[in-house]
XYZ file of C-alpha atoms in Angstrom:
418
model
C -1.135 21.418 0.025
C 1.491 20.975 -2.712
C 0.525 19.882 -6.145
C 3.008 17.460 -7.951
C 2.721 15.391 -11.115
C 2.876 15.533 -14.917
C 0.031 18.163 -15.317
C 1.750 20.398 -12.785
C 4.951 20.468 -14.786
C 3.237 22.276 -17.611
C 1.541 24.621 -14.993
C 4.863 25.423 -13.512
C 6.485 26.210 -16.814
C 3.588 28.505 -17.610
C 4.434 30.402 -14.444
C 8.154 30.129 -15.133
C 8.841 28.154 -12.058
C 11.493 25.421 -12.046
C 10.372 23.818 -8.788
C 9.065 20.223 -8.851
C 5.876 21.106 -7.059
C 3.354 23.977 -6.865
C 1.359 25.318 -3.894
C -2.283 24.110 -3.825
C -5.189 24.521 -1.604
C -7.884 21.763 -0.933
C -11.399 22.905 0.007
C -13.898 20.349 1.288
C -17.408 21.666 1.235
C -20.737 20.122 2.294
C -19.286 17.045 3.930
C -20.882 15.461 6.965
C -19.206 16.663 10.213
C -20.193 15.566 13.847
C -21.442 18.653 15.653
C -19.384 18.955 18.799
C -20.629 22.365 19.710
C -17.906 24.357 17.993
C -19.270 24.544 14.453
C -20.592 28.082 14.988
C -16.978 29.135 15.264
C -16.061 27.815 11.800
C -15.529 30.451 9.017
C -16.361 29.962 5.382
C -13.356 29.680 3.024
C -13.064 32.686 0.627
C -11.145 32.176 -2.573
C -8.434 34.978 -3.034
C -9.429 37.486 -5.632
C -5.948 38.619 -6.806
C -4.658 37.644 -10.256
C -2.801 34.299 -10.155
C 1.061 34.392 -10.465
C 3.782 31.945 -9.920
C 3.177 31.733 -6.174
C -0.648 31.562 -6.194
C -1.976 28.187 -5.083
C -4.129 25.944 -7.307
C -7.482 25.620 -5.402
C -9.162 22.240 -5.643
C -12.733 22.448 -4.347
C -14.389 19.145 -3.541
C -18.086 19.215 -2.525
C -20.380 16.659 -0.897
C -22.760 17.330 -3.815
C -22.882 19.607 -6.732
C -26.318 20.508 -7.981
C -25.740 19.441 -11.559
C -23.770 16.338 -11.191
C -22.421 13.502 -9.035
C -22.418 13.165 -5.261
C -19.207 12.544 -3.348
C -18.366 9.737 -1.024
C -17.939 10.686 2.645
C -14.622 11.894 4.001
C -13.649 9.928 7.099
C -12.117 11.783 10.230
C -13.647 15.088 8.873
C -13.728 16.394 12.456
C -10.014 15.944 12.930
C -9.391 17.797 9.697
C -11.823 20.609 10.593
C -10.247 21.143 14.077
C -6.626 20.396 13.206
C -5.325 23.888 13.941
C -7.124 24.212 17.183
C -6.013 20.752 18.373
C -2.418 21.571 17.435
C -2.272 18.989 14.704
C 0.149 19.206 11.832
C -1.382 18.381 8.423
C 0.566 17.391 5.296
C -1.201 17.416 2.003
C -0.040 16.350 -1.490
C -2.208 16.465 -4.553
C -1.143 14.466 -7.689
C -3.170 15.161 -10.864
C -3.728 12.406 -13.486
C -6.253 11.431 -16.158
C -7.766 8.174 -17.105
C -10.117 7.132 -19.909
C -12.804 4.754 -18.695
C -14.168 2.128 -21.041
C -17.816 2.798 -21.923
C -17.639 6.547 -21.220
C -17.989 7.360 -24.758
C -17.023 10.947 -25.488
C -16.607 11.775 -21.727
C -13.123 12.152 -20.103
C -12.695 12.287 -16.430
C -9.970 14.348 -14.859
C -8.683 12.863 -11.583
C -6.331 13.802 -8.806
C -5.342 11.835 -5.813
C -4.832 13.711 -2.588
C -2.700 12.344 0.287
C -3.658 13.806 3.652
C -1.572 13.011 6.669
C -2.175 14.119 10.361
C 0.554 14.251 13.032
C -1.751 11.995 15.185
C -1.382 9.233 12.601
C -4.539 9.528 10.607
C -4.028 9.202 6.898
C -6.688 9.764 4.208
C -6.368 9.212 0.439
C -9.438 10.769 -1.460
C -9.547 10.601 -5.335
C -10.920 13.837 -6.780
C -12.791 13.683 -10.149
C -14.729 15.717 -12.657
C -16.087 14.437 -15.931
C -16.420 16.610 -19.055
C -17.859 15.402 -22.356
C -17.710 16.143 -26.074
C -15.892 15.035 -29.233
C -12.136 15.493 -29.298
C -12.500 18.362 -31.689
C -15.131 19.973 -29.491
C -13.064 19.333 -26.311
C -9.889 20.936 -27.988
C -12.020 23.883 -29.027
C -13.506 24.156 -25.644
C -10.192 23.959 -23.968
C -8.780 26.718 -26.336
C -11.724 29.100 -25.841
C -13.727 28.308 -22.732
C -12.271 29.984 -19.712
C -13.996 27.576 -17.326
C -11.314 24.934 -17.906
C -7.984 25.215 -16.234
C -5.512 26.014 -18.938
C -3.051 23.397 -18.120
C -4.717 20.917 -15.719
C -7.808 20.781 -18.130
C -10.232 20.596 -15.266
C -13.562 22.536 -14.937
C -13.276 25.716 -12.854
C -15.783 27.672 -10.925
C -16.435 31.377 -11.528
C -14.043 32.040 -8.581
C -11.268 29.988 -10.319
C -11.442 26.887 -8.206
C -11.186 23.416 -9.768
C -14.561 21.790 -9.113
C -14.379 18.062 -8.205
C -16.116 15.369 -6.215
C -14.646 12.536 -4.159
C -15.350 9.300 -6.122
C -13.090 7.063 -3.920
C -11.304 7.241 -0.673
C -9.218 5.061 1.594
C -8.097 5.767 5.176
C -6.401 4.625 8.296
C -6.273 6.061 11.734
C -2.784 4.808 12.586
C 0.504 4.879 10.729
C 2.473 3.480 13.617
C 1.627 0.983 16.341
C 3.490 -0.343 19.217
C 2.723 -3.723 20.864
C 4.060 -6.488 23.225
C 4.784 -10.109 22.469
C 1.812 -12.421 22.621
C -0.721 -9.503 22.271
C -3.372 -9.053 19.555
C -3.441 -5.926 17.430
C -5.681 -4.532 14.684
C -4.202 -2.536 11.719
C -6.850 -0.122 10.561
C -7.715 0.319 6.917
C -11.103 1.457 5.394
C -12.304 2.371 1.933
C -15.413 3.907 0.282
C -16.262 4.274 -3.412
C -18.933 5.703 -5.647
C -21.836 3.408 -6.733
C -20.385 3.496 -10.255
C -17.126 1.788 -9.107
C -16.622 -1.574 -7.587
C -13.789 -3.195 -5.696
C -11.315 -5.365 -7.723
C -8.944 -6.604 -5.145
C -7.550 -6.099 -1.637
C -4.073 -7.223 -0.429
C -2.191 -6.855 2.748
C 1.635 -7.132 2.535
C 4.414 -7.030 5.003
C 8.036 -5.829 4.459
C 10.884 -6.101 6.864
C 14.696 -5.924 6.512
C 14.620 -6.057 2.739
C 12.195 -8.993 2.290
C 8.470 -9.015 1.645
C 5.470 -11.333 1.750
C 1.819 -11.346 1.008
C -0.324 -11.887 4.228
C -3.873 -11.712 2.797
C -5.352 -11.486 -0.791
C -8.961 -11.069 -1.886
C -10.096 -10.937 -5.478
C -13.688 -9.714 -6.297
C -15.976 -12.580 -6.591
C -13.844 -15.099 -4.762
C -15.225 -16.881 -1.813
C -11.871 -18.218 -0.432
C -9.384 -15.361 0.234
C -5.711 -16.432 0.694
C -4.592 -15.657 4.259
C -1.412 -16.549 6.302
C -1.724 -18.095 9.765
C -2.662 -15.597 12.684
C -4.139 -13.230 9.988
C -7.874 -12.371 9.655
C -9.763 -9.895 7.633
C -13.534 -9.962 7.891
C -14.735 -10.425 4.237
C -18.395 -9.631 5.229
C -17.236 -6.257 6.674
C -15.053 -5.670 3.642
C -17.982 -6.067 1.265
C -20.516 -4.351 3.488
C -18.865 -1.330 5.064
C -15.449 -1.134 3.410
C -13.607 -2.131 6.609
C -10.539 -4.090 5.472
C -8.742 -3.903 8.762
C -6.268 -6.757 9.521
C -6.242 -8.553 12.880
C -3.070 -10.169 13.982
C -3.116 -12.697 16.865
C -0.278 -13.729 19.085
C 2.265 -11.084 18.007
C 5.761 -12.349 17.882
C 9.240 -10.689 17.066
C 8.881 -12.029 13.515
C 5.622 -9.894 12.987
C 7.459 -6.643 13.307
C 7.666 -4.661 10.120
C 5.947 -2.444 7.533
C 2.358 -3.419 6.763
C 0.797 -2.176 3.495
C -2.947 -2.176 2.846
C -3.524 -2.027 -0.971
C -7.090 -1.374 -2.261
C -7.662 -1.471 -6.000
C -10.619 -0.777 -8.304
C -10.482 -0.713 -12.092
C -9.709 2.921 -12.020
C -7.963 3.406 -8.602
C -5.202 2.024 -6.442
C -4.556 3.393 -2.974
C -2.286 2.113 -0.203
C -1.769 2.898 3.469
C 1.453 2.019 5.294
C 1.486 1.099 8.896
C 4.654 0.435 10.959
C 4.294 -2.311 13.586
C 6.823 -2.102 16.298
C 7.269 -4.857 18.869
C 8.811 -4.072 22.261
C 9.067 -6.412 25.293
C 10.359 -5.080 28.686
C 13.271 -6.896 30.416
C 13.003 -9.010 33.587
C 15.776 -7.968 36.053
C 17.187 -9.922 38.942
C 20.285 -9.445 41.164
C 21.968 -12.369 42.768
C 22.630 -12.546 45.742
C 20.122 -10.178 47.256
C 22.012 -9.991 50.594
C 25.660 -10.208 51.072
C 27.489 -10.521 54.425
C 30.675 -8.560 54.835
C 33.794 -10.629 55.122
C 37.398 -9.481 55.482
C 39.776 -10.336 52.593
C 36.906 -11.690 50.436
C 35.758 -10.505 47.086
C 32.053 -10.984 46.293
C 30.500 -10.831 42.859
C 27.000 -9.460 42.348
C 25.216 -10.702 39.241
C 22.527 -8.682 37.502
C 20.517 -10.789 35.027
C 18.555 -8.969 32.396
C 16.421 -11.187 30.228
C 13.403 -11.463 27.791
C 13.673 -7.995 26.240
C 13.234 -6.730 22.686
C 14.571 -4.838 20.783
C 18.209 -5.322 21.397
C 19.351 -1.915 22.870
C 19.523 -1.835 26.655
C 21.376 0.335 29.085
C 22.740 -1.152 32.350
C 24.469 0.666 35.202
C 25.446 0.113 38.947
C 25.357 2.492 41.858
C 26.425 2.275 45.481
C 24.907 4.036 48.621
C 25.958 3.950 52.228
C 24.010 5.502 55.207
C 26.323 8.383 55.142
C 25.670 9.113 51.441
C 22.982 11.584 50.435
C 22.929 10.297 46.792
C 23.916 7.135 45.010
C 27.403 6.954 43.568
C 27.896 5.493 40.190
C 30.217 2.529 39.786
C 32.290 1.831 36.685
C 34.012 -1.537 37.418
C 31.183 -3.709 36.126
C 31.729 -6.109 33.232
C 29.280 -7.732 30.920
C 28.524 -10.913 29.085
C 27.707 -11.073 25.351
C 24.076 -10.606 24.207
C 22.219 -13.846 23.801
C 19.072 -14.255 21.733
C 16.289 -16.780 22.578
C 14.249 -18.751 20.364
C 11.345 -16.341 20.671
C 13.672 -13.568 19.387
C 14.185 -11.729 22.773
C 17.521 -10.968 24.169
C 19.375 -11.384 27.406
C 22.516 -10.073 29.050
C 24.308 -10.396 32.346
C 26.294 -7.680 34.217
C 28.867 -8.571 36.993
C 29.951 -6.296 39.792
C 32.891 -7.385 42.143
C 32.907 -6.123 45.740
C 36.155 -6.303 47.554
C 36.117 -6.083 51.380
C 39.289 -3.991 51.274
C 37.652 -1.278 49.208
C 34.033 -1.022 50.527
C 32.259 0.149 53.653
C 29.473 -1.805 55.164
C 26.561 -1.530 55.469
C 25.841 -0.472 51.782
C 23.256 -0.881 49.008
C 24.316 -1.854 45.502
C 21.644 -1.204 42.669
C 21.476 -2.475 39.130
C 19.650 0.058 36.860
C 18.172 -0.967 33.543
C 16.719 1.291 30.894
C 14.888 -0.044 27.776
C 12.451 1.390 25.132
C 9.673 -0.849 26.466
C 9.943 0.569 29.964
C 8.198 3.853 30.979
C 10.965 4.291 33.541
C 14.123 2.423 34.443
C 14.008 -0.773 36.593
C 16.259 -0.747 39.665
C 16.997 -3.933 41.660
C 19.291 -3.820 44.740
C 21.536 -6.025 46.780
C 22.372 -5.204 50.417
C 25.826 -5.576 51.946
C 25.433 -6.175 55.727
C 27.846 -4.808 58.406
C 30.385 -7.386 59.783
C 29.141 -9.532 62.485
C 31.270 -10.605 65.526
C 32.190 -14.122 65.863
C 32.000 -16.053 69.210
C 35.772 -15.914 69.868
C 35.797 -12.197 69.096
C 32.947 -11.652 71.514
C 34.761 -13.593 74.356
C 38.039 -11.614 73.802
C 36.049 -8.361 73.752
C 34.311 -9.271 77.077
C 37.518 -10.369 78.721
C 39.234 -7.018 77.868
C 36.195 -5.022 79.083
C 36.169 -6.933 82.371
C 39.833 -6.423 82.865
C 39.571 -2.714 82.346
C 36.746 -2.508 84.755
C 38.734 -4.314 87.490
C 41.652 -2.030 86.999
C 39.611 1.033 87.221
C 37.994 -0.231 90.355
C 41.213 -1.073 91.944
C 42.633 2.424 91.269
C 39.515 4.092 92.708
C 39.589 1.896 95.930
C 43.252 2.460 96.550
C 42.880 6.187 96.331
C 40.313 5.995 99.238
C-alpha cells in the first residue's frame, strides 16, 4: 500500500523524505474466508525485523477480533484479496490516516484510517481502520512521550512487533467499477456496506455525473419512510436496513443514462463512496441496397450501405470487391458518405455510397460493406452481387445466324474437296 495524509507528512519529515506518500503494508488477520481447498498453501505474514528507516513500510494490522477489545466487521471479497497474486490480479491500496473525536467518548480518542483497495477485476473495498485509546489529555501526552507502544507520529497503538493494531469498524464495497450495457436493458449497480453495532447509518445517496452536469438519483435519510427516487431508479430500503445492500437497479437503460454513478454512504463518523462507470453501447443495423445488380453497358450503378441505430458515435465503414478470379477481397476507396444523423433515442446513423461503372468493372463480382463498432464482437459484412451480362433476344438471334452461316461454309468446303 501507500500511506498518505496529514499524519504521514510528519512521519515523512521524521524520516527525511520529501515524497507525498510513504510505503505501507495492510495485514488482515482472522477474517472469514471461504475454504476453496487452497488454504493449506497460505503462509503467515511475518513482520520484518530490521530497524525502520525512510523506506520501511508502516504496517497496519487489522484483525477480526483482538482479545482485549472490539471485534471487526467482515471484509467482503476476502477470497479475491487472498488469492490475488495467484489469480493474476493487480491490487492498488491507499491508506489515509485521520483522527476524529466522537461525542460521548469522554477521555477516549479514536485513531482512524480509511483504506481504499482496488482489484483489477473491478472489485473495490473501503474499510475504515480504528483503535481507541483513553486517558486525560495530560496522561495521553505523557503516554505519547514515553510509551513506546504508540507510533511516534501517527499516535496509534503498536504491537510488540511494531505493527499498528486496528479493527475494521466500517466498510463499503462494490464488485464492479465499470459496466457495459445495451439500450432497453436492466442493470444493477452494486454497492454494499457494513458497520459496527456502535455505529448507525445516517444517509445514503446515489448520484450521476455526465459531461459536466450532475443530478441526485436516490436519497435516503435515517428514519425516513419515503426516500426520494428518480423514475426508473430502485433501491430496496428493506435490504438497505437489513443487510447493507444499497445496490441501485436501473430499468430500461437509455443513452441518457450513461455516465458516472456515485454510491455515497454516510454515518456520523464515516463517509465512503464508490464510483461506477456505466457505458451504453448499441450495435448498428447494416443493409446494402440493391442486393443484386445486373451488369449493363454504359451504366453507372450506386450501391447504398445504410448503417443505423448505433451508439456511441464512432463507427468504421469500408468497401471491398471480389471477382471469381480474385483470391482475396480488394479494398475500394471511391466511396462517399452522408453526415451523421442522431435519432430521438440518441442513436446515430450514416449512409455510405459506392458507384459502380460498367466501363471499369468486371462481372460477376461481389461488393461488400464492412462495418466495425465498439458494440460489435466482430465486424458486420453485408454484400451486393453484380451479375454477369445477359444476352438479349436480338443478340441471341444474331449469334445463332452467324454460327449457322459458319457451319454451312465449313460444310460446303468439306464436300467440295471430296
